[in-house]
Backbone as CSV, one residue per row, in Angstrom:
resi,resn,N_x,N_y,N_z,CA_x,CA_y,CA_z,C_x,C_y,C_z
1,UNK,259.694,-2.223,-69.042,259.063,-1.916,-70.334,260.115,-1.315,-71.277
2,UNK,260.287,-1.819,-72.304,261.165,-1.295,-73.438,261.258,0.227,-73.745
3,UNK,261.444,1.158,-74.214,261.099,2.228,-74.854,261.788,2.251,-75.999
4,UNK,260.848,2.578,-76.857,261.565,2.480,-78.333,261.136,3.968,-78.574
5,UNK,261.949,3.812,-80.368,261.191,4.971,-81.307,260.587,4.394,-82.669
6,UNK,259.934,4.960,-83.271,259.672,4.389,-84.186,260.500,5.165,-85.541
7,UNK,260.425,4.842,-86.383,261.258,5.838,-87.520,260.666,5.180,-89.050
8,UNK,259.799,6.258,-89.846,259.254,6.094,-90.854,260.019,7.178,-92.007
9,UNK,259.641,6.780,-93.321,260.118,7.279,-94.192,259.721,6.935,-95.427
10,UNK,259.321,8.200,-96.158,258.856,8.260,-97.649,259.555,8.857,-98.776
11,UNK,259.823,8.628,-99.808,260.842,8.947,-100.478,260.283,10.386,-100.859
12,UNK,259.079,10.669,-101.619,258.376,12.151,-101.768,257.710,12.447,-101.122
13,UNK,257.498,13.772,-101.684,256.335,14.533,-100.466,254.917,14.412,-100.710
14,UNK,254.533,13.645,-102.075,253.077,13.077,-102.189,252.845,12.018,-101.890
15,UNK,254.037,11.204,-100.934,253.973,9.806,-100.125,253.391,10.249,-98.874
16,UNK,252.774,9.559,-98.130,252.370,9.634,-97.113,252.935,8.484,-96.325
17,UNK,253.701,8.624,-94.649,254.316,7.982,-93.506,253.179,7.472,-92.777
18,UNK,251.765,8.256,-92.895,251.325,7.435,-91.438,250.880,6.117,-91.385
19,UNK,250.919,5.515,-92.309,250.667,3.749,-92.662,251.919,3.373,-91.697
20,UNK,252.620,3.385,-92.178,254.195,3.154,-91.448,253.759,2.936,-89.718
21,UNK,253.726,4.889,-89.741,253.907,5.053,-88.236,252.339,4.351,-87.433
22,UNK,251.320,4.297,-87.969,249.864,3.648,-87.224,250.786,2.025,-86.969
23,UNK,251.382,1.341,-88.132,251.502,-0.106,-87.754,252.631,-0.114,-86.720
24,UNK,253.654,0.362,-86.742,254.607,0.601,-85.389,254.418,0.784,-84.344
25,UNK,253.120,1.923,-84.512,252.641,2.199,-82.778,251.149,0.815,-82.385
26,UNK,250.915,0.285,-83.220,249.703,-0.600,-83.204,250.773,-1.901,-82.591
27,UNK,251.708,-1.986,-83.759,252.752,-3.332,-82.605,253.556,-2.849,-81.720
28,UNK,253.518,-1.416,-81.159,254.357,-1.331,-79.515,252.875,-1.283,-78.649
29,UNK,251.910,-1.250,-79.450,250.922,-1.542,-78.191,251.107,-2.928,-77.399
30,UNK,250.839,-3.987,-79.052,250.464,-5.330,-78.565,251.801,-6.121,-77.762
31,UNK,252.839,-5.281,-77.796,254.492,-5.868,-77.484,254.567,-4.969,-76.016
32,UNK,253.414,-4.393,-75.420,253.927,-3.777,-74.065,255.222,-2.320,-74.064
33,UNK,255.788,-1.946,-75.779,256.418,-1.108,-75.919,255.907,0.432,-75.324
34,UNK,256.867,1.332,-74.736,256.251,2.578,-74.814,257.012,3.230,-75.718
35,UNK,256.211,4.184,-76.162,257.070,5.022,-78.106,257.297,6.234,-77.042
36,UNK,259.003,6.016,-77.001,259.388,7.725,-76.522,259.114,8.989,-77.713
37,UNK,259.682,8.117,-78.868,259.470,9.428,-79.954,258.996,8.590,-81.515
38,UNK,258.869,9.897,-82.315,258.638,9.188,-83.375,259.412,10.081,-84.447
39,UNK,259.997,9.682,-85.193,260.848,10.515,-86.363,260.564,10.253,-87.740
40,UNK,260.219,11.278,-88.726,259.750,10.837,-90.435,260.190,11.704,-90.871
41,UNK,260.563,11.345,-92.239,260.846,12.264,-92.990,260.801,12.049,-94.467
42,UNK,260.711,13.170,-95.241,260.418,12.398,-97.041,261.464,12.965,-97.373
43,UNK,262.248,12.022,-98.059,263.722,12.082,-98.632,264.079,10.842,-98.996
44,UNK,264.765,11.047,-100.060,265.269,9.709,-100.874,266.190,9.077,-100.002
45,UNK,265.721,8.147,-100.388,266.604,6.863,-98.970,267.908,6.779,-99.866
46,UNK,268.456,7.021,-100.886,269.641,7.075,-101.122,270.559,7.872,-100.811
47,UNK,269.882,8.774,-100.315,270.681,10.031,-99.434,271.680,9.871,-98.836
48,UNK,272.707,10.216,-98.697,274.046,10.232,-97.498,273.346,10.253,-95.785
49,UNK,273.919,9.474,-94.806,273.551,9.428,-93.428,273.393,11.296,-93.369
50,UNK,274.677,11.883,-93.429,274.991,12.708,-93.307,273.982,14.302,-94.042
51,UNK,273.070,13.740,-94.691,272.639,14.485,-95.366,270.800,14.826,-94.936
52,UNK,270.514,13.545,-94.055,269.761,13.147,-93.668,268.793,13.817,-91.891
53,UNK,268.698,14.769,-92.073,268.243,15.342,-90.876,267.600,14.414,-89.697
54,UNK,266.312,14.227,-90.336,265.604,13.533,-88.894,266.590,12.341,-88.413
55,UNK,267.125,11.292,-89.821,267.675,10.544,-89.164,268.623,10.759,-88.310
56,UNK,269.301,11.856,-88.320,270.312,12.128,-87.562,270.240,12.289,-86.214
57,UNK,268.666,13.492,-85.943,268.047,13.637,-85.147,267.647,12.359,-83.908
58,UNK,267.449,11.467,-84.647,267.035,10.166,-84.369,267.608,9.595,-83.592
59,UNK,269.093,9.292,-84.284,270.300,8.854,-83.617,270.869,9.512,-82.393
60,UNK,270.840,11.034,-82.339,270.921,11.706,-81.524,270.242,11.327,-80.262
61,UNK,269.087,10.905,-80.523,267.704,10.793,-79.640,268.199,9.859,-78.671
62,UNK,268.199,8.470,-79.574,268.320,6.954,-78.997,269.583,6.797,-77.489
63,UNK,270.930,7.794,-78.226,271.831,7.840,-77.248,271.848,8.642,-75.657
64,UNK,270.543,9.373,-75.865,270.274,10.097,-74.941,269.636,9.846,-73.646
65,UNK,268.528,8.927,-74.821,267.328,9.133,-73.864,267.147,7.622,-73.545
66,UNK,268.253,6.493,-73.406,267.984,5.133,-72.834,267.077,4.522,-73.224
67,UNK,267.143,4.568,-75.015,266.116,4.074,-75.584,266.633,2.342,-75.738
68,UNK,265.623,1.448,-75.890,266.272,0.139,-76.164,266.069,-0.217,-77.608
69,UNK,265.122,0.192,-78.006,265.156,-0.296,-79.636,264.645,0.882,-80.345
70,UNK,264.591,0.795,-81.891,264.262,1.851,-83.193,263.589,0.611,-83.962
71,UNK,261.891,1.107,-84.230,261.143,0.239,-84.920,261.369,0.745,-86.428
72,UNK,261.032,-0.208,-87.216,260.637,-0.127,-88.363,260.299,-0.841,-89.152
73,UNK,259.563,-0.416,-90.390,258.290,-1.718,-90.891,259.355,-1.979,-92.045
74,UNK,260.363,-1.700,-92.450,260.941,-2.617,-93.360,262.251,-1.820,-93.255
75,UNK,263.782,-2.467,-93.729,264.902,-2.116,-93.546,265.008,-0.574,-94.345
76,UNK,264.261,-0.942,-95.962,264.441,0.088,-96.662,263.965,1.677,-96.323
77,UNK,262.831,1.881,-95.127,262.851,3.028,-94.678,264.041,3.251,-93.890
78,UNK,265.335,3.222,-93.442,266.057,3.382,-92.816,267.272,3.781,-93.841
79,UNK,266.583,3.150,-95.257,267.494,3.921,-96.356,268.298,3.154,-96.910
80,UNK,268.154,3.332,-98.821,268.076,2.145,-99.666,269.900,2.320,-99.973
81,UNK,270.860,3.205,-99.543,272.154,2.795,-99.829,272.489,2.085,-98.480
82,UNK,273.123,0.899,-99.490,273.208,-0.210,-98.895,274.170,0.169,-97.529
83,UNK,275.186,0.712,-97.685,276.532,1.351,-96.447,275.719,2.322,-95.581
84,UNK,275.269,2.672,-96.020,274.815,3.951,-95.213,273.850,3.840,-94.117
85,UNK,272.865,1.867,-94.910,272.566,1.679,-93.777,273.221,0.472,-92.362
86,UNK,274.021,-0.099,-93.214,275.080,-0.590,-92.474,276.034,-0.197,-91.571
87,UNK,275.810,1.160,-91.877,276.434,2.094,-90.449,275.684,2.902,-89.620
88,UNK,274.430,2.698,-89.954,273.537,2.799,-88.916,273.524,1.533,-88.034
89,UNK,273.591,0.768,-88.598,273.092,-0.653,-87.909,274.508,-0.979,-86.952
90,UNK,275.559,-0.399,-87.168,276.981,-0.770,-86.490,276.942,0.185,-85.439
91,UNK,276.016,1.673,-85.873,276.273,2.504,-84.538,275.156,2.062,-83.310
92,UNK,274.412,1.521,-83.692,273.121,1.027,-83.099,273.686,-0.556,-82.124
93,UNK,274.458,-1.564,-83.083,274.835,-2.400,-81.950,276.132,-1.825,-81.260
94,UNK,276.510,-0.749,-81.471,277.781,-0.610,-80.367,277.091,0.088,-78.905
95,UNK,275.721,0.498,-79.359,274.450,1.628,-78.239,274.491,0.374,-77.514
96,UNK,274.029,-0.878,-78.048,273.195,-1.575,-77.213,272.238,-1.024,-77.759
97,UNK,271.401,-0.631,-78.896,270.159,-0.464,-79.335,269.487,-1.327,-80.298
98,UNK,268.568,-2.305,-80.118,268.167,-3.446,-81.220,266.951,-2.424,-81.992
99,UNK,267.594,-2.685,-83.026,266.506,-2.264,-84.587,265.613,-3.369,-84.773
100,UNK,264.541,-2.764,-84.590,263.046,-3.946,-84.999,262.974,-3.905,-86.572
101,UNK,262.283,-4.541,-87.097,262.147,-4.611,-88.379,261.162,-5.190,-88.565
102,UNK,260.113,-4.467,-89.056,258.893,-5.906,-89.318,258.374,-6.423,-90.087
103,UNK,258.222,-6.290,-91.157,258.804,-6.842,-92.058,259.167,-8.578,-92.034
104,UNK,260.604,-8.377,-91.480,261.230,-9.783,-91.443,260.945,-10.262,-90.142
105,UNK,260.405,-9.087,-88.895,259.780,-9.698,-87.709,261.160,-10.050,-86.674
106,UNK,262.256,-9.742,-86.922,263.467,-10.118,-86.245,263.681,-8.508,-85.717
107,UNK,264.831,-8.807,-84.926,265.523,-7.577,-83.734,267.225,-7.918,-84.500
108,UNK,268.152,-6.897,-84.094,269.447,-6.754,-84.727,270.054,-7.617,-83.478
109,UNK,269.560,-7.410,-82.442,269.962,-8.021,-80.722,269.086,-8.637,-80.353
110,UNK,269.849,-9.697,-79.213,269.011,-10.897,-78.634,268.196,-9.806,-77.233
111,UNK,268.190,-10.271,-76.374,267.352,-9.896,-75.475,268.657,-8.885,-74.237
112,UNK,269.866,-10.244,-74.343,270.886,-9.909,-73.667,272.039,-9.161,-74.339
113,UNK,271.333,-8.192,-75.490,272.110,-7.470,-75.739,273.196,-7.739,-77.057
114,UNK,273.022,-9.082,-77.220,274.301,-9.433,-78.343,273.601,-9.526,-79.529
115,UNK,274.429,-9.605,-80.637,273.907,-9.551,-82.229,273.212,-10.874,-82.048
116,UNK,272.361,-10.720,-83.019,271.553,-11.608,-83.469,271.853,-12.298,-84.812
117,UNK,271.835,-13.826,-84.872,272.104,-14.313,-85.536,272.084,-14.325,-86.758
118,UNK,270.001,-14.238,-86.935,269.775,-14.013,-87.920,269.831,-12.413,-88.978
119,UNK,269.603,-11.727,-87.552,270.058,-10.391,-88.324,271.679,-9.672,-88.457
120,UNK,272.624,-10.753,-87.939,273.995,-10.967,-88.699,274.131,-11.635,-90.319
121,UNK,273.185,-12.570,-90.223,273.239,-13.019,-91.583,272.615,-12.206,-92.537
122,UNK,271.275,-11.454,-92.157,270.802,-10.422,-93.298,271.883,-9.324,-93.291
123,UNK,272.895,-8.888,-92.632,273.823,-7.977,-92.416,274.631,-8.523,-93.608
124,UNK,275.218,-9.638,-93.250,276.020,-10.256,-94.206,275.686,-10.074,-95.890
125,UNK,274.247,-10.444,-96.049,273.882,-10.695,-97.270,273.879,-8.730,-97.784
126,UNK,273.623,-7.912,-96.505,273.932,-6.919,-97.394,274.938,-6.186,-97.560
127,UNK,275.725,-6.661,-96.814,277.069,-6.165,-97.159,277.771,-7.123,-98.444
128,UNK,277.449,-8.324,-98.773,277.754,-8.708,-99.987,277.053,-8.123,-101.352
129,UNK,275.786,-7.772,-100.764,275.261,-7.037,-102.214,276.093,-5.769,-102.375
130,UNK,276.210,-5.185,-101.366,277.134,-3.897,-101.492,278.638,-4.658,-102.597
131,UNK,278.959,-5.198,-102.072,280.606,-5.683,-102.567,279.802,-5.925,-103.942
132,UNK,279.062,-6.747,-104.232,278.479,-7.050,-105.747,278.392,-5.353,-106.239
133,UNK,277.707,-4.547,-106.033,277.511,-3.313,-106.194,278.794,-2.317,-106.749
134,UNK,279.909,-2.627,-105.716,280.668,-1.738,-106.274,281.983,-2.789,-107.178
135,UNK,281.920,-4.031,-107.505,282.488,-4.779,-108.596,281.986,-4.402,-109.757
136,UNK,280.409,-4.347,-109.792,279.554,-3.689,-110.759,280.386,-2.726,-111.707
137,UNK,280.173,-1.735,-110.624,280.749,0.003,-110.890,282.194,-0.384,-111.208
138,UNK,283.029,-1.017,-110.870,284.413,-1.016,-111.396,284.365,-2.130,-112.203
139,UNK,283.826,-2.882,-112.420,283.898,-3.590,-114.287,283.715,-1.983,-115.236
140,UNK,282.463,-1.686,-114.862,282.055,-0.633,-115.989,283.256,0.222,-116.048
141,UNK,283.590,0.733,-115.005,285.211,1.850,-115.217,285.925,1.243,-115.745
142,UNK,286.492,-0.050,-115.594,287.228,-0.393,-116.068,287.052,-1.095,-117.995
143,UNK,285.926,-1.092,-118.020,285.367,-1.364,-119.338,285.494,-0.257,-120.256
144,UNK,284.926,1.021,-119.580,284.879,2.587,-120.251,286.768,2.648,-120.390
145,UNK,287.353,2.266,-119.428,288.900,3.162,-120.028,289.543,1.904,-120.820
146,UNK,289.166,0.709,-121.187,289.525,-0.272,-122.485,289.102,0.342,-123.280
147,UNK,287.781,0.724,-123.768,287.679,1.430,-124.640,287.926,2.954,-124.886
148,UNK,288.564,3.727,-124.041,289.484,4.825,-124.554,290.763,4.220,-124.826
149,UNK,291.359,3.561,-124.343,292.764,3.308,-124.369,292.647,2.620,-126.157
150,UNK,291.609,2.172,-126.207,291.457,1.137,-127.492,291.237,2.518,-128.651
151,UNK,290.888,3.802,-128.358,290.487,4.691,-129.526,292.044,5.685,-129.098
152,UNK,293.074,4.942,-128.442,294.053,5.979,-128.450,294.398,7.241,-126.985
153,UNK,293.194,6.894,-126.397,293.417,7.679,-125.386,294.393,7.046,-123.941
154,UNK,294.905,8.086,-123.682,296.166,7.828,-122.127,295.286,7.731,-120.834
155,UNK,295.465,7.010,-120.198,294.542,7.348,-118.772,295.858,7.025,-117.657
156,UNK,295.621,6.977,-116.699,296.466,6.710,-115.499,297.553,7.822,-114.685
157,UNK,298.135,7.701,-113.369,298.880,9.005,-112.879,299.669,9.222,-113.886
158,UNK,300.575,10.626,-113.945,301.479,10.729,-114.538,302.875,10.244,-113.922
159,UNK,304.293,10.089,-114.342,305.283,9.362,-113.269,305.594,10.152,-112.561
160,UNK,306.056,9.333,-111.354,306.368,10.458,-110.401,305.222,11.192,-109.160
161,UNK,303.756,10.390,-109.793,302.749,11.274,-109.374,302.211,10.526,-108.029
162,UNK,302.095,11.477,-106.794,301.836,10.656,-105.535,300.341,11.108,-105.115
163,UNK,299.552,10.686,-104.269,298.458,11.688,-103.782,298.577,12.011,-103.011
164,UNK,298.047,13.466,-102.812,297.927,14.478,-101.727,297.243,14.197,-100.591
165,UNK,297.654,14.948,-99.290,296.887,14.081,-98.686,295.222,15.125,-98.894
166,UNK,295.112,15.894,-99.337,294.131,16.539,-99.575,293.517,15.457,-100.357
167,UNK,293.698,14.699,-101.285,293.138,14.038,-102.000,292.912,12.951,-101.357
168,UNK,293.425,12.321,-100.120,293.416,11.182,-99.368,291.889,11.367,-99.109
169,UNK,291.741,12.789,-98.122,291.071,13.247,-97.273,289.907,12.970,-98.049
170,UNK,289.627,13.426,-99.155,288.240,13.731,-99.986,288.229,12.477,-100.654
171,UNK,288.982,11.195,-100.916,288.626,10.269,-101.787,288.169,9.054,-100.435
172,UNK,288.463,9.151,-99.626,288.164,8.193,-98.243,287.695,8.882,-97.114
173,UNK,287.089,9.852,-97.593,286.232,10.700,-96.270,285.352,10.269,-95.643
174,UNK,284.609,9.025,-96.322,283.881,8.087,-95.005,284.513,7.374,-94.531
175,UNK,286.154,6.697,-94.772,286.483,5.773,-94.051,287.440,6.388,-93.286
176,UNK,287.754,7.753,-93.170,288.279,8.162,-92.050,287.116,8.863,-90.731
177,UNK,285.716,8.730,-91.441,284.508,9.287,-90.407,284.350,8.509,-89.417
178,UNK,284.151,6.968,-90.228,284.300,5.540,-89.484,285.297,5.093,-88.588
179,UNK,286.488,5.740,-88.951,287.661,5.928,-88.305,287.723,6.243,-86.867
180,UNK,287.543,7.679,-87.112,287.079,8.317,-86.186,286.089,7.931,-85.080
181,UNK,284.742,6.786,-85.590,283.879,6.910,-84.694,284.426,5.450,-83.287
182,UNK,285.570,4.995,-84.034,286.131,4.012,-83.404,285.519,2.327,-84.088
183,UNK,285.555,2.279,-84.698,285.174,0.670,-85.420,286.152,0.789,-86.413
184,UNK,286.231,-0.525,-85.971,287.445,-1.110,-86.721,287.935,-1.851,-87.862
185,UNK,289.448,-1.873,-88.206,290.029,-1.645,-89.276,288.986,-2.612,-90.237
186,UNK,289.090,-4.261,-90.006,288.085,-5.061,-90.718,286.662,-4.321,-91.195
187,UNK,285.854,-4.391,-90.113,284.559,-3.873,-90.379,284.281,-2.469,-91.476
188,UNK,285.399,-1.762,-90.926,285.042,-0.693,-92.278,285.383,-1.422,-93.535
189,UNK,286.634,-2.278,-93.447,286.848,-2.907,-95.115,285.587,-3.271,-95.625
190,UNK,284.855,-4.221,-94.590,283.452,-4.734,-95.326,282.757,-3.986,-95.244
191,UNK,282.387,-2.832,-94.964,281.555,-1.639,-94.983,281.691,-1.205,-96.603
192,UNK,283.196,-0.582,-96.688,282.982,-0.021,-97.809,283.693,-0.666,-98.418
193,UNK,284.742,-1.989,-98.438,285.049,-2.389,-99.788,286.205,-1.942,-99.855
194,UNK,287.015,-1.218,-99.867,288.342,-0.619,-99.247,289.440,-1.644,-98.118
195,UNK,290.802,-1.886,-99.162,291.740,-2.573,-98.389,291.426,-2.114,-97.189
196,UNK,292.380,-3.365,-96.308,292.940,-2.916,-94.833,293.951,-1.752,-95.114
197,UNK,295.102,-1.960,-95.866,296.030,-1.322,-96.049,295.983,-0.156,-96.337
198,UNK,295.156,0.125,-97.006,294.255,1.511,-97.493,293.825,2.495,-96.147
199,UNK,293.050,1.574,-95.800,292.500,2.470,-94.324,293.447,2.562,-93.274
200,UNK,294.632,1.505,-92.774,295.727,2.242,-92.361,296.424,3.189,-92.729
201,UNK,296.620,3.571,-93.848,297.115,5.402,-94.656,296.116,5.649,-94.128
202,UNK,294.506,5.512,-93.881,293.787,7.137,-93.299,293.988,7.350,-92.047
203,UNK,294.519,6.176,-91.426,294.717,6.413,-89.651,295.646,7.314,-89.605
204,UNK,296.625,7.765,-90.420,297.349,8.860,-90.379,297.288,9.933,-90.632
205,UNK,295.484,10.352,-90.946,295.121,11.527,-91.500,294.351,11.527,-90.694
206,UNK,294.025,11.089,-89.367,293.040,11.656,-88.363,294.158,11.922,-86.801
């Protein structure tokens, strides 16, 4: 028998989870699942992983307690920045833990443990919206300093000017977290969008 968890989430506190959590535990009935735990919380799904209690809690849980999967009725309770949940989903297939989703009715893993096809390709599509996302954000920067440079204003280092690694530390502090957790050089590029070359300088700051 499987043991899962289930994991719900509402963005405020005049939302209510138990819609969520009744249909999760209603399909680990009809699926023979037993629910080791259940985790909710109301907080904006744009939140940092890191910022995020229960989920953390959660994660904590799964590695412990020989859980095989983490239900949930749609990707976006697991939290609407796009990376943040893409590294949930990377720490989850390195567990051996398949994320249900129901929603789209698919698992992240086949039965025997390996990624799943189709939920490689929804992976894909959101890690390209991410890349669309932050092209977005750097047209606009780069749009905003044409038009200072165009009213006279200077932007850019001064000569001579290198970065610190203090500044390394705090401008790529998730991609040396990722670093750290052992996944590799590629996968963080498509995580966050960040050269290879880039994230080799942070391998030298861990």
């Amino acid at each position: 028998m499987d043991k899962i968890c289930i994991f719900a989430r509402v963005s405020t506190s005049v939302q209510d989870y138990d819609r969520q959590v009744n249909e999760l535990t209603a399909l680990a009935q009809r699926n023979g699942w037993s629910v080791e735990a259940v985790f909710s919380e109301k907080i904006s799904g744009a939140k940092k992983n890191s910022e995020r209690k229960e989920l953390n809690r959660m994660v904590e849980f799964v590695q412990v307690n020989n859980i095989n999967k983490v239900a949930v009725t749609e990707l976006s309770r697991l939290g609407r920045d796009t990376l943040q949940v893409l590294e949930v989903i990377e720490q989850f297939n390195k567990l051996g833990i398949s994320l249900y989703i129901q929603n789209y009715g698919i698992e992240t893993l086949t039965v025997n443990g390996e990624v799943n096809p189709m939920s490689q390709f929804l992976i894909t599509i959101l890690a390209e919206v991410a890349r669309m996302e932050r092209k977005t954000i750097r047209e606009r920067v780069e749009s905003g300093y044409k038009n200072y440079r165009a009213n006279g204003g200077k932007v850019g280092r001064k000569e001579g000017y290198r970065k610190s690694e203090a500044d390394m530390r705090e401008q790529y502090a998730e991609e040396i977290r990722l670093l750290r957790k052992g996944i590799s050089l590629r996968n963080i590029s498509k995580i966050t969008g960040v050269s290879i070359n880039t994230i080799r300088k942070c391998q030298s700051l861990i």
